[in-house]
Tab-separated table of C-alpha atoms in Angstrom:
chain	number	residue	atom	x	y	z
A	633	SER	CA	92.912	107.496	86.345
A	634	LEU	CA	94.732	105.508	89.012
A	635	ILE	CA	94.637	102.318	86.945
A	636	ARG	CA	96.180	104.192	84.016
A	637	LEU	CA	98.938	105.547	86.260
A	638	THR	CA	99.584	102.047	87.623
A	639	PHE	CA	99.774	100.611	84.104
A	640	GLU	CA	102.234	103.293	82.946
A	641	ARG	CA	104.329	102.776	86.075
A	642	PHE	CA	104.787	99.088	85.258
A	643	LEU	CA	105.845	99.882	81.695
A	644	HIS	CA	109.207	100.821	83.265
A	645	LEU	CA	109.491	97.205	84.401
A	646	CYS	CA	108.040	95.134	81.553
A	647	PRO	CA	106.370	95.516	78.134
A	648	ALA	CA	102.627	96.134	77.864
A	649	GLU	CA	101.956	92.588	76.661
A	650	ASN	CA	103.222	91.288	80.029
A	651	ILE	CA	100.723	93.313	82.068
A	652	PHE	CA	97.478	91.613	83.114
A	653	ILE	CA	94.491	93.123	84.915
A	654	VAL	CA	92.172	91.153	87.196
A	655	THR	CA	88.789	92.761	87.749
A	656	ASN	CA	85.172	91.936	88.375
A	657	LYS	CA	83.176	91.197	85.237
A	658	GLN	CA	81.100	94.356	85.580
A	659	TYR	CA	84.221	96.558	85.320
A	660	ALA	CA	85.814	94.913	82.273
A	661	GLY	CA	84.448	97.568	79.923
A	662	LEU	CA	85.823	100.333	82.121
A	663	VAL	CA	89.264	98.691	82.123
A	664	ARG	CA	89.205	98.491	78.315
A	665	GLU	CA	88.250	102.159	78.159
A	666	HIS	CA	91.212	103.221	80.304
A	667	LEU	CA	93.696	100.681	78.899
A	668	PRO	CA	92.879	100.232	75.203
A	669	GLU	CA	96.339	98.740	74.591
A	670	LEU	CA	95.399	95.513	76.345
A	671	SER	CA	94.077	92.481	74.508
A	672	ASP	CA	91.066	90.588	75.830
A	673	ASN	CA	93.435	87.846	77.020
A	674	GLN	CA	95.133	90.363	79.321
A	675	ILE	CA	91.919	91.231	81.170
A	676	LEU	CA	90.937	88.483	83.618
A	677	THR	CA	87.327	88.799	84.736
A	678	GLU	CA	85.990	87.398	87.996
A	679	PRO	CA	82.360	86.233	87.922
A	680	SER	CA	82.139	86.669	91.711
A	681	ARG	CA	83.920	88.603	94.451
A	682	ASN	CA	85.918	85.983	96.324
A	683	ASN	CA	88.671	88.188	97.770
A	684	THR	CA	92.299	88.122	96.619
A	685	ALA	CA	93.456	84.510	97.085
A	686	PRO	CA	91.343	83.043	94.241
A	687	CYS	CA	92.121	85.859	91.796
A	688	VAL	CA	95.875	85.626	92.451
A	689	ALA	CA	95.718	81.855	91.950
A	690	TYR	CA	93.726	82.289	88.719
A	691	THR	CA	96.389	84.672	87.428
A	692	ALA	CA	99.186	82.294	88.416
A	693	PHE	CA	97.629	79.313	86.611
A	694	LYS	CA	97.032	81.419	83.507
A	695	LEU	CA	100.605	82.729	83.458
A	696	GLN	CA	102.043	79.290	84.177
A	697	ALA	CA	100.388	78.097	80.963
A	698	LEU	CA	102.106	80.943	79.090
A	699	ASN	CA	105.497	80.703	80.809
A	700	PRO	CA	106.192	78.185	83.607
A	701	ASN	CA	109.264	80.192	84.667
A	702	ALA	CA	107.440	83.509	84.950
A	703	ASN	CA	108.165	85.939	87.766
A	704	LEU	CA	104.993	87.662	88.944
A	705	VAL	CA	104.365	91.038	90.597
A	706	VAL	CA	100.913	91.562	92.115
A	707	ALA	CA	99.904	95.139	92.902
A	708	PRO	CA	96.633	96.991	93.553
A	709	SER	CA	95.589	99.707	91.111
A	710	ASP	CA	94.610	102.341	93.706
A	711	HIS	CA	98.032	103.202	95.123
A	712	ILE	CA	99.945	106.454	94.829
A	713	ILE	CA	103.676	106.053	94.110
A	714	LEU	CA	105.476	109.400	94.114
A	715	GLN	CA	109.036	108.121	93.536
A	716	GLU	CA	108.663	105.796	90.572
A	717	LYS	CA	112.376	105.126	90.051
A	718	ASN	CA	112.743	103.950	93.654
A	719	PHE	CA	109.657	101.780	93.169
A	720	VAL	CA	111.043	100.117	90.038
A	721	ASP	CA	114.479	99.657	91.643
A	722	THR	CA	112.850	97.966	94.640
A	723	LEU	CA	110.857	95.630	92.410
A	724	GLU	CA	113.989	94.714	90.456
A	725	THR	CA	115.706	93.789	93.730
A	726	ALA	CA	112.711	91.646	94.681
A	727	LEU	CA	112.578	89.970	91.267
A	728	GLU	CA	116.291	89.178	91.443
A	729	PHE	CA	115.745	87.603	94.853
A	730	THR	CA	112.714	85.509	93.848
A	731	ALA	CA	114.391	84.393	90.616
A	732	GLY	CA	117.132	82.702	92.632
A	733	ASN	CA	115.185	81.630	95.707
A	734	ASP	CA	112.057	79.692	96.623
A	735	ALA	CA	110.638	82.838	98.208
A	736	LEU	CA	107.429	84.810	98.564
A	737	VAL	CA	108.216	88.529	98.862
A	738	THR	CA	105.988	91.351	100.064
A	739	LEU	CA	107.030	94.995	100.035
A	740	GLY	CA	106.960	96.727	103.400
A	741	ILE	CA	106.707	100.510	103.683
A	742	GLN	CA	108.865	102.361	106.191
A	743	PRO	CA	106.222	103.878	108.523
A	744	SER	CA	106.284	107.643	108.997
A	745	ARG	CA	103.547	107.820	111.646
A	746	PRO	CA	101.625	105.488	114.001
A	747	ASP	CA	98.869	104.734	111.490
A	748	THR	CA	96.013	102.459	112.576
A	749	GLY	CA	94.710	102.064	109.031
A	750	TYR	CA	97.317	99.572	107.815
A	751	GLY	CA	98.340	96.055	108.711
A	752	TYR	CA	101.975	95.709	109.789
A	753	ILE	CA	104.850	93.371	108.936
A	754	GLU	CA	107.236	92.390	111.732
A	755	VAL	CA	110.713	91.706	110.372
A	756	GLN	CA	113.447	89.481	111.762
A	757	GLY	CA	116.803	91.034	112.492
A	758	SER	CA	118.936	89.282	109.878
A	759	LYS	CA	119.469	90.479	106.325
A	760	PHE	CA	119.765	88.239	103.270
A	761	ASP	CA	121.598	88.870	100.035
A	762	VAL	CA	120.015	88.001	96.692
A	763	LYS	CA	121.391	84.460	96.934
A	764	GLY	CA	119.458	83.947	100.148
A	765	SER	CA	122.487	83.576	102.429
A	766	GLU	CA	122.743	85.200	105.835
A	767	PRO	CA	125.569	87.585	106.792
A	768	GLY	CA	128.907	85.849	107.251
A	769	GLU	CA	131.444	86.041	110.067
A	770	ASN	CA	131.219	89.088	112.333
A	771	GLY	CA	127.918	89.951	110.702
A	772	VAL	CA	129.604	91.056	107.476
A	773	ALA	CA	128.262	90.033	104.085
A	774	VAL	CA	129.166	90.974	100.549
A	775	SER	CA	126.622	92.508	98.134
A	776	VAL	CA	123.802	92.479	100.671
A	777	SER	CA	120.447	93.757	99.465
A	778	PRO	CA	117.787	94.736	102.009
A	779	VAL	CA	115.745	91.537	101.999
A	780	TYR	CA	114.521	90.377	105.401
A	781	LYS	CA	112.737	87.292	106.677
A	782	VAL	CA	109.211	88.072	107.876
A	783	ALA	CA	108.635	87.188	111.526
A	784	ALA	CA	104.879	87.812	111.566
A	785	PHE	CA	102.018	89.755	110.059
A	786	ARG	CA	100.084	91.977	112.478
A	787	GLU	CA	96.482	93.126	112.161
A	788	LYS	CA	95.594	96.817	112.077
A	789	PRO	CA	96.568	98.029	115.571
A	790	ASP	CA	95.065	100.503	118.005
A	791	GLN	CA	96.810	103.855	118.424
A	792	ALA	CA	99.008	102.799	121.349
A	793	THR	CA	100.181	99.623	119.606
A	794	ALA	CA	100.851	101.525	116.373
A	795	GLN	CA	103.044	103.929	118.366
A	796	GLN	CA	104.975	100.964	119.818
A	797	TYR	CA	105.469	99.536	116.321
A	798	LEU	CA	106.827	102.869	115.090
A	799	GLU	CA	109.246	103.232	118.007
A	800	SER	CA	110.535	99.642	117.791
A	801	GLY	CA	111.912	100.162	114.283
A	802	ASN	CA	111.275	96.608	113.068
A	803	TYR	CA	107.712	96.993	111.798
A	804	LEU	CA	106.633	98.012	108.299
A	805	TRP	CA	103.300	98.906	106.748
A	806	ASN	CA	101.908	96.073	104.648
A	807	ALA	CA	101.510	97.531	101.146
A	808	GLY	CA	99.861	94.481	99.602
A	809	ILE	CA	102.444	94.377	96.790
A	810	PHE	CA	103.767	90.852	96.220
A	811	ILE	CA	106.575	89.313	94.154
A	812	TRP	CA	107.119	85.601	93.506
A	813	ARG	CA	107.819	83.005	90.871
A	814	VAL	CA	104.668	81.360	89.541
A	815	GLU	CA	106.084	77.932	90.418
A	816	THR	CA	106.806	78.987	94.016
A	817	LEU	CA	103.384	80.550	94.440
A	818	LEU	CA	101.424	77.576	93.125
A	819	LYS	CA	103.466	75.281	95.353
A	820	ALA	CA	102.356	77.437	98.297
A	821	TYR	CA	98.709	77.144	97.209
A	822	GLN	CA	99.078	73.381	96.962
A	823	GLN	CA	100.371	73.321	100.526
A	824	HIS	CA	98.274	75.998	102.259
A	825	ALA	CA	95.146	76.574	100.127
A	826	GLN	CA	94.386	73.169	98.682
A	827	ASP	CA	90.738	73.891	97.818
A	828	ILE	CA	91.612	76.883	95.648
A	829	HIS	CA	94.473	75.013	93.994
A	830	ARG	CA	92.350	71.930	93.308
A	831	ILE	CA	89.422	73.868	91.807
A	832	LEU	CA	91.498	76.077	89.507
A	833	ALA	CA	94.070	73.430	88.525
A	834	ILE	CA	91.314	71.493	86.768
A	835	GLY	CA	91.202	74.238	84.152
A	836	ALA	CA	94.900	73.958	83.236
A	837	PRO	CA	94.217	72.798	79.632
A	838	LYS	CA	91.731	75.652	79.123
A	839	TYR	CA	93.743	78.688	80.196
A	840	ASN	CA	94.541	81.048	77.302
A	841	THR	CA	92.013	79.259	75.076
A	842	PRO	CA	88.428	80.175	74.083
A	843	GLU	CA	87.248	77.781	76.823
A	844	GLU	CA	88.882	79.717	79.660
A	845	GLN	CA	86.054	82.122	80.512
A	846	ALA	CA	83.364	79.435	80.565
A	847	PHE	CA	85.493	77.376	82.957
A	848	ILE	CA	86.146	80.376	85.214
A	849	ASP	CA	82.466	81.364	85.217
A	850	GLU	CA	81.574	77.905	86.512
A	851	ALA	CA	84.511	77.085	88.791
A	852	TYR	CA	85.565	80.432	90.269
A	853	PRO	CA	82.433	81.060	92.407
A	854	THR	CA	83.050	77.721	94.171
A	855	THR	CA	86.457	78.821	95.503
A	856	PRO	CA	86.697	79.910	99.168
A	857	SER	CA	86.481	83.667	99.697
A	858	ILE	CA	89.726	84.540	101.481
A	859	SER	CA	92.581	87.004	101.095
A	860	VAL	CA	95.983	85.914	99.832
A	861	ASP	CA	97.409	87.293	103.091
A	862	TYR	CA	95.399	84.838	105.197
A	863	ALA	CA	95.476	81.920	102.756
A	864	ILE	CA	99.188	81.993	101.892
A	865	MET	CA	101.396	84.713	103.360
A	866	GLU	CA	100.547	84.180	107.036
A	867	LYS	CA	100.975	80.393	106.754
A	868	ALA	CA	104.085	80.004	104.596
A	869	ASP	CA	107.557	79.923	106.148
A	870	ASN	CA	109.415	81.249	103.091
A	871	VAL	CA	108.095	84.825	103.280
A	872	TYR	CA	110.438	87.807	102.970
A	873	THR	CA	110.082	91.569	102.840
A	874	ILE	CA	112.011	94.552	101.520
A	875	PRO	CA	111.770	97.763	103.583
A	876	SER	CA	110.746	100.345	101.002
A	877	ASP	CA	110.456	104.090	100.669
A	878	PHE	CA	109.033	105.329	97.369
A	879	GLY	CA	106.376	107.846	98.368
A	880	TRP	CA	103.588	105.304	98.832
A	881	SER	CA	99.998	105.784	99.867
A	882	ASP	CA	97.073	103.393	99.719
A	883	LEU	CA	94.071	105.256	98.356
A	884	GLY	CA	91.901	102.372	99.491
A	885	THR	CA	91.123	104.529	102.539
A	886	TRP	CA	89.385	107.901	102.590
A	887	GLY	CA	91.901	109.116	105.164
A	888	SER	CA	94.836	108.421	102.865
A	889	LEU	CA	93.018	110.180	100.009
A	890	HIS	CA	92.667	113.214	102.278
A	891	ALA	CA	96.336	112.999	103.274
A	892	GLU	CA	97.586	112.889	99.674
A	893	SER	CA	95.214	115.441	98.089
A	894	ASP	CA	95.539	119.214	97.758
A	895	LYS	CA	93.761	121.022	100.595
A	896	ASP	CA	92.236	124.449	101.116
A	897	GLU	CA	93.375	126.848	103.844
A	898	ALA	CA	91.245	124.992	106.423
A	899	GLY	CA	92.788	121.619	105.597
A	900	ASN	CA	89.763	120.392	103.662
A	901	VAL	CA	89.618	118.317	100.484
A	902	LEU	CA	86.395	119.403	98.772
A	903	GLN	CA	85.423	117.459	95.653
A	904	GLY	CA	82.149	118.747	94.240
A	905	GLU	CA	79.868	121.696	94.955
A	906	VAL	CA	80.320	122.480	98.662
A	907	MET	CA	79.355	125.452	100.826
A	908	ALA	CA	81.490	124.989	103.948
A	909	TYR	CA	81.121	127.009	107.165
A	910	GLY	CA	83.513	126.247	109.996
A	911	VAL	CA	84.574	122.976	108.368
A	912	LYS	CA	88.157	121.832	109.073
A	913	ASP	CA	90.442	118.927	108.121
A	914	SER	CA	87.635	117.074	106.347
A	915	LEU	CA	87.109	115.198	103.097
A	916	VAL	CA	83.932	115.926	101.132
A	917	ARG	CA	83.226	114.038	97.919
A	918	LEU	CA	79.997	114.615	95.994
A	919	PRO	CA	78.574	113.470	92.660
A	920	LYS	CA	78.011	115.929	89.846
A	921	GLY	CA	74.863	118.001	90.333
A	922	LYS	CA	74.734	117.615	94.142
A	923	LEU	CA	75.238	120.601	96.464
A	924	ALA	CA	76.209	120.119	100.119
A	925	VAL	CA	75.915	122.833	102.776
A	926	LEU	CA	78.065	121.866	105.756
A	927	GLY	CA	78.792	123.602	109.046
A	928	GLY	CA	80.803	122.904	112.174
A	929	LEU	CA	82.482	119.696	111.028
A	930	GLU	CA	86.075	118.904	111.985
A	931	ASP	CA	88.045	115.833	110.874
A	932	TYR	CA	85.091	114.240	109.061
A	933	ILE	CA	84.508	112.171	105.939
A	934	VAL	CA	81.438	113.111	103.893
A	935	VAL	CA	80.995	110.939	100.813
A	936	ASP	CA	77.852	110.737	98.668
A	937	GLU	CA	77.954	107.705	96.373
A	938	GLY	CA	74.368	108.060	95.137
A	939	ASP	CA	72.799	105.116	96.955
A	940	VAL	CA	74.617	105.822	100.227
A	941	LEU	CA	75.588	109.013	102.055
A	942	LEU	CA	78.470	108.512	104.490
A	943	VAL	CA	79.099	111.068	107.258
A	944	TRP	CA	81.748	109.679	109.596
A	945	PRO	CA	84.620	110.840	111.854
A	946	LYS	CA	87.892	110.438	109.976
A	947	SER	CA	89.609	109.151	113.125
A	948	ARG	CA	87.169	106.202	113.203
A	949	GLU	CA	87.382	105.311	109.522
A	950	GLN	CA	88.307	101.690	110.235
A	951	GLU	CA	84.747	101.142	111.491
A	952	VAL	CA	83.334	101.901	108.039
A	953	LYS	CA	84.196	98.460	106.676
A	954	LYS	CA	82.077	96.854	109.409
A	955	ILE	CA	79.189	99.222	108.676
A	956	THR	CA	79.431	98.408	104.970
A	957	GLY	CA	79.080	94.727	105.821
A	958	GLU	CA	75.974	95.463	107.893
A	959	ILE	CA	74.461	97.395	104.986
A	960	GLU	CA	75.009	94.421	102.678
A	961	ASP	CA	73.785	91.887	105.259
A	962	ASN	CA	70.572	93.823	105.848
A	963	LYS	CA	70.070	94.344	102.111
A	964	TYR	CA	69.567	98.095	102.436
A	965	LEU	CA	70.752	98.439	98.828
């Protein structure tokens, strides 16, 4: 599973007892099934879906109680990393930088195409070494590592803007992989996301005790639902990035799953029982026991999740999130 691969990848960076998983309560059993090495204290369960800012803050408060000097890496579990050594080396560079600087670091992926499915990071021109100093006289610096100040975060662009970003050379894909010291992060919450900080700080004496879950069950749903990107990263002025290349893909999109999967001679990724006639460059994903007969589709996503059947042009995948919201708002499920 992807979560198992992510767990094993981080074993190259730290011991198993230093790896924590944050998940919704309903998936805790599944996490234990895939990662039996973890103790209950290493699985943080959210009682509600409040986006990433509250869950990152919860993790930070919990780890602060264990080790106030902890360095923290936050990474999704659905990413493909093909070059694991490069990935670990990049994280070690980031950890060295955050250990010596009051910095929030996000990894940026060198773009290989004008992709409209990712947010972008605009970088400033100057490099920083791991001490946080800028290049010296004549632009020369000793022992410079590729850490850059972030100029701005950009929303998912249209095709023309994505092409401009690619050609400019100073934009990176936002991978959603973050590195920071717990102390630095919580200081940023105190400054930029006071409500989240105030609500979760109350539980400081209860983290890593039998009282933790009861506190989280009561307090967590009252936190604002907002991403850590919006709550912290786009507001803070001590944000840095490392341009990275380690064979990355975000399988949070069906298009990226199609791009990274093995394909048949027509460019299709067919997962399940499929009879395909004149189908090209499409992704078809079916549950066990379901047969699909498809004809004349090109560049489509066909996904049957039981309650919902999605048939959608792959080039317009970014619209799916909006449609999903409409389904939930209208209580179709």
